[in-house]
Amino acid sequence: MTALRLSSAVAVVGTGTMGQGIAQVALVAGHPVRLYDAAPGRARAAADAIGARLDRLVEKGRLTAGDRAAAGARLTPADDLSELAGCGLVIEAVLERLDVKQQLFRQLEDIVAEDCLLATNTSSLSVTAIAGALREPGRFVGLHFFNPAPLLPLVEVVSGFATEERAATRAYATAKAWGKTPVRSADTPGFIVNRVARPFYAEALRLYEERVADPATIDAVLRECGGFTMGPFELTDLIGQDVNEAVTRSVWESFFQDPKFTPSLAQRRLVESQRLGRKSGRGWYAYGDDVPRPQPHTAEPADAPRSVTLHGDLFPAEALVGLIQKAGIEIRHAQGAPSHPGGIELPSGAWLALTDGSSTAAAVEPTIHFDLALDYGAATRIALSPSSRVDEQGLREAIGLFQALGKKVSVIGSAPGMIVARTVWMLVDFALDAVGRGVADAEDVDTAMRLGVNYPLGPVEWGRRLTAYRVAESLETLHEEYPTGRYAPSQALRRQAVREEHS
């Protein structure tokens, strides 16, 4: 099945920001586009707005004047749904209410031809449920664009329970012909991105609720150590706290209140207080021309130890060995069988180790956990979590050691799994669970997470680097710390860990 012919008209129903963006994408790709909105005059206003954006593209040299004129001639506002007859594809971007969408498509089914592809841009509703109102649900598919649609490349092509393969294939090919990067997804709550991304927000909120660290510090650690473009608090302020919380709640309810998807009471209170983020002037942070941004907690300068003793292997943190040597700090190697898992012994006797999911609060020895980094060489910040048995000298040695490696140091409270590690382990688990349940294949999951939410690494690939065995083992430890089911490794992760162990 090939992409929709350029001569076929594309209709967009709903002319808000998303509807206009989708219409612009189809228009620039070369299709005739018809705009419809139930509110009188809105379709014409949307056509004018799209024309203005095309003019700006001409000014920036991204569109020729001739192509702009041709695109303008292909754009037609419609005053009645009946004017969408003859379209080869109709995409809706109307109110996120099931009854509204079902009624719209029932009307469209009586208007368009039998071979017209019907698509919804819903981000939170069931594609299967919307199609359930149709006589012929086989031609119905989800085409989930990301905002702003003209700029973001990802499109989730979602097959409902009754979607025919030829419809999904045509939708996929059409999105690709429009210059987008489509990925295939089954009709599951949140599809790929909004399902797999939940831990990125949820773990940060849980850490905040446990008073492990403040929002600015959590954001900074995930950016500067984890490699994420934005931290979860600043990102949800950008998205809108009400929007993000609604998606989380929708996914949680759709999964029958599975504890893995539990919403945050702290975020609920933020929404109730109308602190919705940038659009309201205040969310986790305050916004305004003269409003200072809260700074992350950063430790004061400390002297680095002259030498440290290495025990065993540091595994994902092995790069630290070379960085320590490069900084001129002597590394002594412990003799005999290691009495601990891999770690670094400081001159004071404090034990420095990569977080393994356990809490330093229960540590019998003076233990300091450090966080996982995407790249220890490139990371500019590291988080440390000391046990109560660590004295001031031991903590200063640990701080000084990482400062000597060129890192800012954030000391946080006792947190099993800390910040980056806990988040990444859960992302890996959610991604493998989605693959294992047939939501999407591994390549599409990683593509969706890199392009849809700009992750520095696809979570399936991240799991390969860390190994499924270690991720599962760490989550088992977290599950012991929080025996609610939230951190219990998925069956897909367990199976992958067993395969790795026996390969």
Coordinates of C-alpha atoms in Angstrom, one line a residue, residues 53-460:
R53 CA 3.2 31.2 8.9
L54 CA 4.0 30.3 5.3
D55 CA 4.9 33.9 4.7
R56 CA 7.4 33.7 7.5
L57 CA 8.9 30.6 6.0
V58 CA 9.4 32.5 2.7
E59 CA 11.1 35.3 4.7
K60 CA 13.5 32.8 6.3
G61 CA 14.3 31.2 3.0
R62 CA 12.7 27.9 3.8
L63 CA 9.9 28.2 1.2
T64 CA 10.0 29.8 -2.2
A65 CA 7.5 32.5 -3.1
G66 CA 6.2 30.3 -5.9
D67 CA 5.6 27.3 -3.5
R68 CA 4.0 29.7 -1.1
A69 CA 1.5 30.9 -3.7
A70 CA 0.7 27.3 -4.8
A71 CA 0.2 26.2 -1.2
G72 CA -2.2 29.1 -0.6
A73 CA -4.2 28.2 -3.6
R74 CA -4.6 24.6 -2.3
L75 CA -5.9 25.7 1.1
T76 CA -9.7 25.9 1.4
P77 CA -11.8 26.7 4.5
A78 CA -15.0 24.7 4.7
D79 CA -18.2 26.0 6.1
D80 CA -19.9 22.6 6.3
L81 CA -18.8 19.0 6.9
S82 CA -20.4 18.0 3.6
E83 CA -17.6 20.0 1.8
L84 CA -15.1 17.2 2.9
A85 CA -16.7 14.7 0.5
G86 CA -14.1 13.6 -2.0
C87 CA -11.1 13.8 0.5
G88 CA -8.8 10.9 0.6
L89 CA -7.9 11.4 4.3
V90 CA -9.6 13.2 7.2
I91 CA -7.7 13.9 10.4
E92 CA -9.5 15.3 13.4
A93 CA -7.9 17.4 16.1
V94 CA -11.0 18.4 18.1
L95 CA -11.9 18.3 21.8
E96 CA -10.4 15.3 23.7
R97 CA -13.8 13.8 24.5
L98 CA -14.8 10.4 23.3
D99 CA -18.5 11.3 22.6
V100 CA -17.5 14.4 20.6
K101 CA -15.0 12.4 18.4
Q102 CA -17.4 9.5 17.9
Q103 CA -20.2 11.8 16.8
L104 CA -17.9 13.5 14.4
F105 CA -16.8 10.3 12.7
R106 CA -20.3 9.0 12.5
Q107 CA -21.2 12.1 10.5
L108 CA -18.1 11.8 8.4
E109 CA -18.8 8.2 7.6
D110 CA -22.0 9.3 5.8
I111 CA -20.1 12.0 3.8
V112 CA -16.8 10.6 2.6
A113 CA -16.1 7.8 0.1
E114 CA -15.6 4.2 1.2
D115 CA -11.9 4.4 0.5
C116 CA -11.3 7.6 2.5
L117 CA -8.9 7.0 5.4
L118 CA -10.2 8.3 8.8
A119 CA -7.7 9.3 11.4
T120 CA -7.7 10.8 14.9
N121 CA -4.8 12.8 16.5
T122 CA -5.9 11.9 20.0
S123 CA -3.1 11.6 22.6
S124 CA -5.1 10.1 25.4
L125 CA -8.2 8.4 24.2
S126 CA -8.6 4.9 22.8
V127 CA -8.4 4.6 19.0
T128 CA -10.4 1.4 19.3
A129 CA -13.2 3.2 21.3
I130 CA -13.5 6.0 18.9
A131 CA -13.7 3.6 15.9
G132 CA -16.3 1.6 17.8
A133 CA -18.9 4.0 16.7
L134 CA -18.3 3.3 13.0
R135 CA -19.9 0.9 10.7
E136 CA -16.5 0.2 9.0
P137 CA -13.8 0.7 11.7
G138 CA -11.2 -1.0 9.6
R139 CA -10.2 2.2 7.8
F140 CA -9.8 4.1 11.1
V141 CA -6.3 4.8 12.5
G142 CA -4.5 7.0 15.0
L143 CA -2.1 9.6 13.6
H144 CA -0.6 11.2 16.7
F145 CA 1.5 14.2 15.8
F146 CA 3.5 16.1 18.3
N147 CA 3.3 19.8 18.9
P148 CA 4.4 21.8 17.0
A149 CA 3.5 19.5 14.2
P150 CA 5.4 21.3 11.4
L151 CA 8.7 21.1 13.5
L152 CA 8.6 17.8 15.4
P153 CA 9.3 14.8 13.1
L154 CA 7.6 12.0 15.1
V155 CA 4.2 10.6 14.2
E156 CA 2.7 7.6 16.1
V157 CA 0.7 5.5 13.7
V158 CA -1.8 3.7 16.0
S159 CA -3.7 0.6 15.0
G160 CA -7.0 0.1 16.9
F161 CA -8.3 -3.4 17.6
A162 CA -10.3 -3.3 14.3
T163 CA -7.8 -1.3 12.1
E164 CA -7.0 -3.1 8.9
E165 CA -3.3 -3.5 8.0
R166 CA -3.8 -1.7 4.7
A167 CA -5.1 1.4 6.5
A168 CA -2.2 1.4 9.0
T169 CA 0.3 0.9 6.2
R170 CA -1.2 3.7 4.1
A171 CA -1.2 6.1 7.1
Y172 CA 2.5 5.2 7.8
A173 CA 3.5 5.7 4.2
T174 CA 1.7 9.0 4.0
A175 CA 3.3 10.3 7.1
K176 CA 6.7 9.3 5.8
A177 CA 6.0 11.0 2.4
W178 CA 5.2 14.2 4.4
G179 CA 8.8 14.1 5.7
K180 CA 7.9 12.8 9.1
T181 CA 9.4 9.8 11.0
P182 CA 6.4 7.5 11.7
V183 CA 6.5 4.6 14.2
R184 CA 3.9 1.9 14.6
S185 CA 2.0 1.5 17.8
A186 CA -0.7 -0.8 19.1
D187 CA -3.7 0.9 20.8
T188 CA -2.5 1.0 24.3
P189 CA -3.0 3.8 26.9
G190 CA -0.5 6.5 26.1
F191 CA 0.6 4.7 22.9
I192 CA 4.5 4.7 23.0
V193 CA 5.7 8.1 24.2
N194 CA 3.1 8.9 26.8
R195 CA 3.3 5.4 28.2
V196 CA 7.1 4.9 28.3
A197 CA 7.8 8.5 29.5
R198 CA 5.7 8.3 32.7
P199 CA 8.7 7.5 35.0
F200 CA 10.6 10.5 33.9
Y201 CA 8.0 12.7 35.6
A202 CA 6.9 10.2 38.3
E203 CA 10.2 9.5 39.8
A204 CA 11.2 13.1 40.0
L205 CA 7.9 13.9 41.7
R206 CA 8.3 11.0 44.1
L207 CA 11.8 12.2 45.1
Y208 CA 10.4 15.7 45.7
E209 CA 7.6 14.3 47.8
E210 CA 10.2 12.4 49.9
R211 CA 12.2 15.6 50.4
V212 CA 15.3 14.0 48.8
A213 CA 16.0 17.2 46.8
D214 CA 14.4 20.3 45.5
P215 CA 13.1 20.7 41.9
A216 CA 16.0 22.8 40.7
T217 CA 18.5 20.2 41.9
I218 CA 16.6 17.2 40.5
D219 CA 16.3 19.0 37.1
A220 CA 20.0 19.9 37.1
V221 CA 21.1 16.3 37.9
L222 CA 19.0 14.9 35.2
R223 CA 20.3 17.4 32.7
E224 CA 23.9 17.6 33.6
C225 CA 24.5 14.0 34.7
G226 CA 21.7 12.1 32.9
G227 CA 22.1 14.0 29.6
F228 CA 18.4 14.9 29.3
T229 CA 17.6 18.2 27.5
M230 CA 15.3 19.4 30.2
G231 CA 14.5 18.3 33.7
P232 CA 11.0 17.0 34.5
F233 CA 10.0 20.0 36.6
E234 CA 10.9 22.6 34.0
L235 CA 9.5 20.4 31.2
T236 CA 6.1 20.0 32.9
D237 CA 6.0 23.7 33.5
L238 CA 6.5 24.1 29.7
I239 CA 3.9 21.4 28.8
G240 CA 1.4 22.7 31.4
Q241 CA 1.0 21.0 34.8
D242 CA -2.7 20.5 34.0
V243 CA -1.9 18.8 30.7
N244 CA 0.8 16.6 32.1
E245 CA -1.2 15.6 35.1
A246 CA -4.2 14.8 33.0
V247 CA -2.2 12.5 30.8
T248 CA -0.7 10.7 33.8
R249 CA -4.1 10.3 35.4
S250 CA -5.6 9.0 32.1
V251 CA -2.9 6.4 31.6
W252 CA -3.2 5.3 35.3
E253 CA -7.0 4.9 35.1
S254 CA -6.7 3.2 31.7
F255 CA -4.3 0.6 33.3
F256 CA -6.8 0.0 36.1
Q257 CA -4.8 2.1 38.6
D258 CA -1.7 0.0 38.2
P259 CA 0.8 1.3 40.9
K260 CA 3.5 1.7 38.3
F261 CA 1.5 4.7 36.8
T262 CA 0.3 6.3 40.1
P263 CA -0.1 10.1 39.8
S264 CA 1.5 12.5 42.1
L265 CA -0.4 14.3 44.9
A266 CA 2.1 17.1 44.8
Q267 CA 1.4 17.7 41.1
R268 CA -2.4 17.5 41.8
R269 CA -2.0 20.3 44.4
L270 CA -0.1 22.4 42.0
V271 CA -2.9 22.1 39.4
E272 CA -5.6 22.8 42.0
S273 CA -3.8 26.0 43.0
Q274 CA -3.7 27.0 39.3
R275 CA 0.1 27.0 39.2
L276 CA 0.1 25.5 35.7
G277 CA 3.6 26.5 34.6
R278 CA 4.7 29.0 32.0
K279 CA 1.2 29.8 30.7
S280 CA 0.0 30.9 34.2
G281 CA 3.3 32.6 35.2
R282 CA 4.0 30.0 37.9
G283 CA 4.4 26.3 38.3
W284 CA 7.3 24.6 40.0
Y285 CA 9.1 27.8 39.1
A286 CA 8.0 31.4 38.8
Y287 CA 8.2 33.1 35.5
G288 CA 8.7 36.8 34.6
D289 CA 11.3 39.2 33.3
D290 CA 12.8 40.0 36.7
V291 CA 12.1 36.7 38.5
P292 CA 15.3 34.9 39.5
R293 CA 15.5 31.2 38.7
P294 CA 16.2 28.9 41.8
Q295 CA 19.6 27.4 41.7
P296 CA 20.4 23.7 42.3
H297 CA 22.2 22.7 45.4
T298 CA 25.9 22.7 44.7
A299 CA 28.5 21.7 47.3
E300 CA 31.3 24.2 48.2
P301 CA 34.8 23.4 47.0
A302 CA 36.6 20.7 48.8
D303 CA 40.1 19.2 48.6
A304 CA 40.4 16.0 46.6
P305 CA 42.1 13.0 48.2
R306 CA 45.7 12.3 47.0
S307 CA 44.9 8.6 46.5
V308 CA 41.9 6.2 46.6
T309 CA 41.7 2.4 46.7
L310 CA 39.7 0.6 44.0
H311 CA 37.8 -2.6 44.9
G312 CA 36.5 -4.8 42.1
D313 CA 34.9 -3.4 39.0
L314 CA 32.8 -0.2 38.7
F315 CA 30.9 -1.6 35.7
P316 CA 28.7 1.2 34.3
A317 CA 30.9 3.7 36.1
E318 CA 34.2 2.1 34.9
A319 CA 35.1 5.3 33.0
L320 CA 35.7 7.0 36.4
V321 CA 38.9 5.0 36.8
G322 CA 40.5 6.8 33.8
L323 CA 39.1 10.2 34.8
I324 CA 40.6 9.8 38.3
Q325 CA 44.0 8.9 36.9
K326 CA 43.9 11.8 34.5
A327 CA 43.2 14.1 37.4
G328 CA 46.5 13.0 39.0
I329 CA 44.9 11.1 41.9
E330 CA 46.7 7.8 42.7
I331 CA 44.6 4.7 42.4
R332 CA 45.6 1.8 44.5
H333 CA 44.1 -1.6 43.8
A334 CA 42.8 -3.7 46.7
Q335 CA 44.6 -7.1 47.1
G336 CA 42.8 -10.4 47.3
A337 CA 39.2 -11.2 46.7
P338 CA 36.9 -8.1 47.0
S339 CA 35.1 -7.8 50.3
H340 CA 32.5 -5.5 48.7
P341 CA 30.9 -5.1 45.3
G342 CA 32.8 -2.7 43.1
G343 CA 33.6 0.6 44.7
I344 CA 36.1 3.2 45.8
E345 CA 37.5 3.3 49.3
L346 CA 38.4 6.9 50.4
P347 CA 41.3 7.7 52.8
S348 CA 38.8 8.3 55.6
G349 CA 37.5 4.8 55.2
A350 CA 34.2 5.9 53.6
W351 CA 33.0 3.7 50.8
L352 CA 32.0 5.3 47.5
A353 CA 29.8 3.2 45.2
L354 CA 27.4 3.5 42.3
T355 CA 23.8 3.4 43.5
D356 CA 22.4 -0.1 43.4
G357 CA 18.8 0.6 44.4
S358 CA 19.4 0.2 48.1
S359 CA 19.1 3.1 50.6
T360 CA 22.2 4.5 52.3
A361 CA 20.0 5.1 55.4
A362 CA 20.3 1.4 56.2
A363 CA 24.0 1.1 55.4
V364 CA 26.1 -0.5 58.2
E365 CA 29.3 1.1 57.0
P366 CA 30.1 4.7 56.1
T367 CA 28.7 4.6 52.6
I368 CA 28.3 7.3 49.9
H369 CA 26.3 6.4 46.8
F370 CA 26.9 8.3 43.6
D371 CA 24.4 8.5 40.7
L372 CA 24.4 6.9 37.2
A373 CA 25.6 9.2 34.4
L374 CA 24.9 8.9 30.7
D375 CA 28.6 9.7 30.1
Y376 CA 30.9 10.2 33.1
G377 CA 33.4 12.0 31.0
A378 CA 30.9 14.5 29.6
A379 CA 28.8 14.9 32.8
T380 CA 29.2 18.2 34.5
R381 CA 27.3 17.3 37.7
I382 CA 27.1 14.3 40.0
A383 CA 24.7 13.6 42.9
L384 CA 26.0 12.0 46.1
S385 CA 23.8 10.4 48.8
P386 CA 25.7 9.8 52.1
S387 CA 24.6 7.5 54.9
S388 CA 24.4 8.9 58.4
R389 CA 27.6 7.0 59.3
V390 CA 29.6 9.2 56.9
D391 CA 31.5 11.9 58.8
E392 CA 32.3 15.3 57.4
Q393 CA 35.8 14.3 56.4
G394 CA 34.5 11.4 54.3
L395 CA 31.9 13.4 52.6
R396 CA 34.4 16.2 51.8
E397 CA 36.7 13.6 50.3
A398 CA 34.0 12.3 48.0
I399 CA 33.0 15.9 47.0
G400 CA 36.6 16.8 46.4
L401 CA 37.2 13.7 44.3
F402 CA 34.4 14.5 41.8
Q403 CA 35.2 18.2 41.8
A404 CA 38.8 17.2 40.7
L405 CA 37.1 15.4 37.8
G406 CA 35.5 18.7 36.7
K407 CA 32.0 17.9 38.2
K408 CA 29.7 20.1 40.2
V409 CA 28.4 18.1 43.2
S410 CA 24.9 18.0 44.6
V411 CA 24.5 16.2 47.9
I412 CA 21.0 14.8 48.2
G413 CA 19.1 12.9 50.9
S414 CA 18.8 9.2 51.3
A415 CA 17.2 8.0 48.1
P416 CA 17.1 4.4 46.9
G417 CA 18.3 4.5 43.3
M418 CA 19.0 8.2 43.6
I419 CA 17.9 10.4 40.7
V420 CA 19.2 9.4 37.3
A421 CA 19.6 5.7 38.0
R422 CA 16.1 5.3 39.4
T423 CA 14.6 7.2 36.4
V424 CA 16.6 5.3 33.8
W425 CA 15.9 1.9 35.3
M426 CA 12.2 2.6 35.2
L427 CA 12.4 3.9 31.6
V428 CA 14.2 0.7 30.5
D429 CA 11.6 -1.4 32.3
F430 CA 8.6 0.4 30.8
A431 CA 10.2 0.3 27.3
L432 CA 10.9 -3.5 27.5
D433 CA 7.4 -4.1 28.9
A434 CA 5.9 -2.2 25.9
V435 CA 8.0 -4.3 23.5
G436 CA 7.1 -7.5 25.3
R437 CA 3.4 -6.7 25.1
G438 CA 3.5 -6.0 21.4
V439 CA 2.9 -2.2 21.7
A440 CA 5.8 -1.5 19.3
D441 CA 9.1 -3.1 18.3
A442 CA 12.3 -2.1 20.1
E443 CA 13.5 0.2 17.3
D444 CA 10.3 2.1 17.1
V445 CA 10.2 2.5 20.9
D446 CA 13.7 4.0 20.9
T447 CA 13.0 6.2 17.9
A448 CA 9.8 7.5 19.5
M449 CA 11.5 8.4 22.8
R450 CA 14.4 10.1 21.1
L451 CA 12.3 12.1 18.7
G452 CA 9.1 12.5 20.7
V453 CA 10.6 13.7 24.0
N454 CA 14.3 14.2 23.0
Y455 CA 15.8 11.6 25.2
P456 CA 19.6 11.4 24.8
L457 CA 19.4 7.6 24.3
G458 CA 16.6 5.2 23.5
P459 CA 15.6 3.3 26.7
V460 CA 16.0 -0.1 25.0

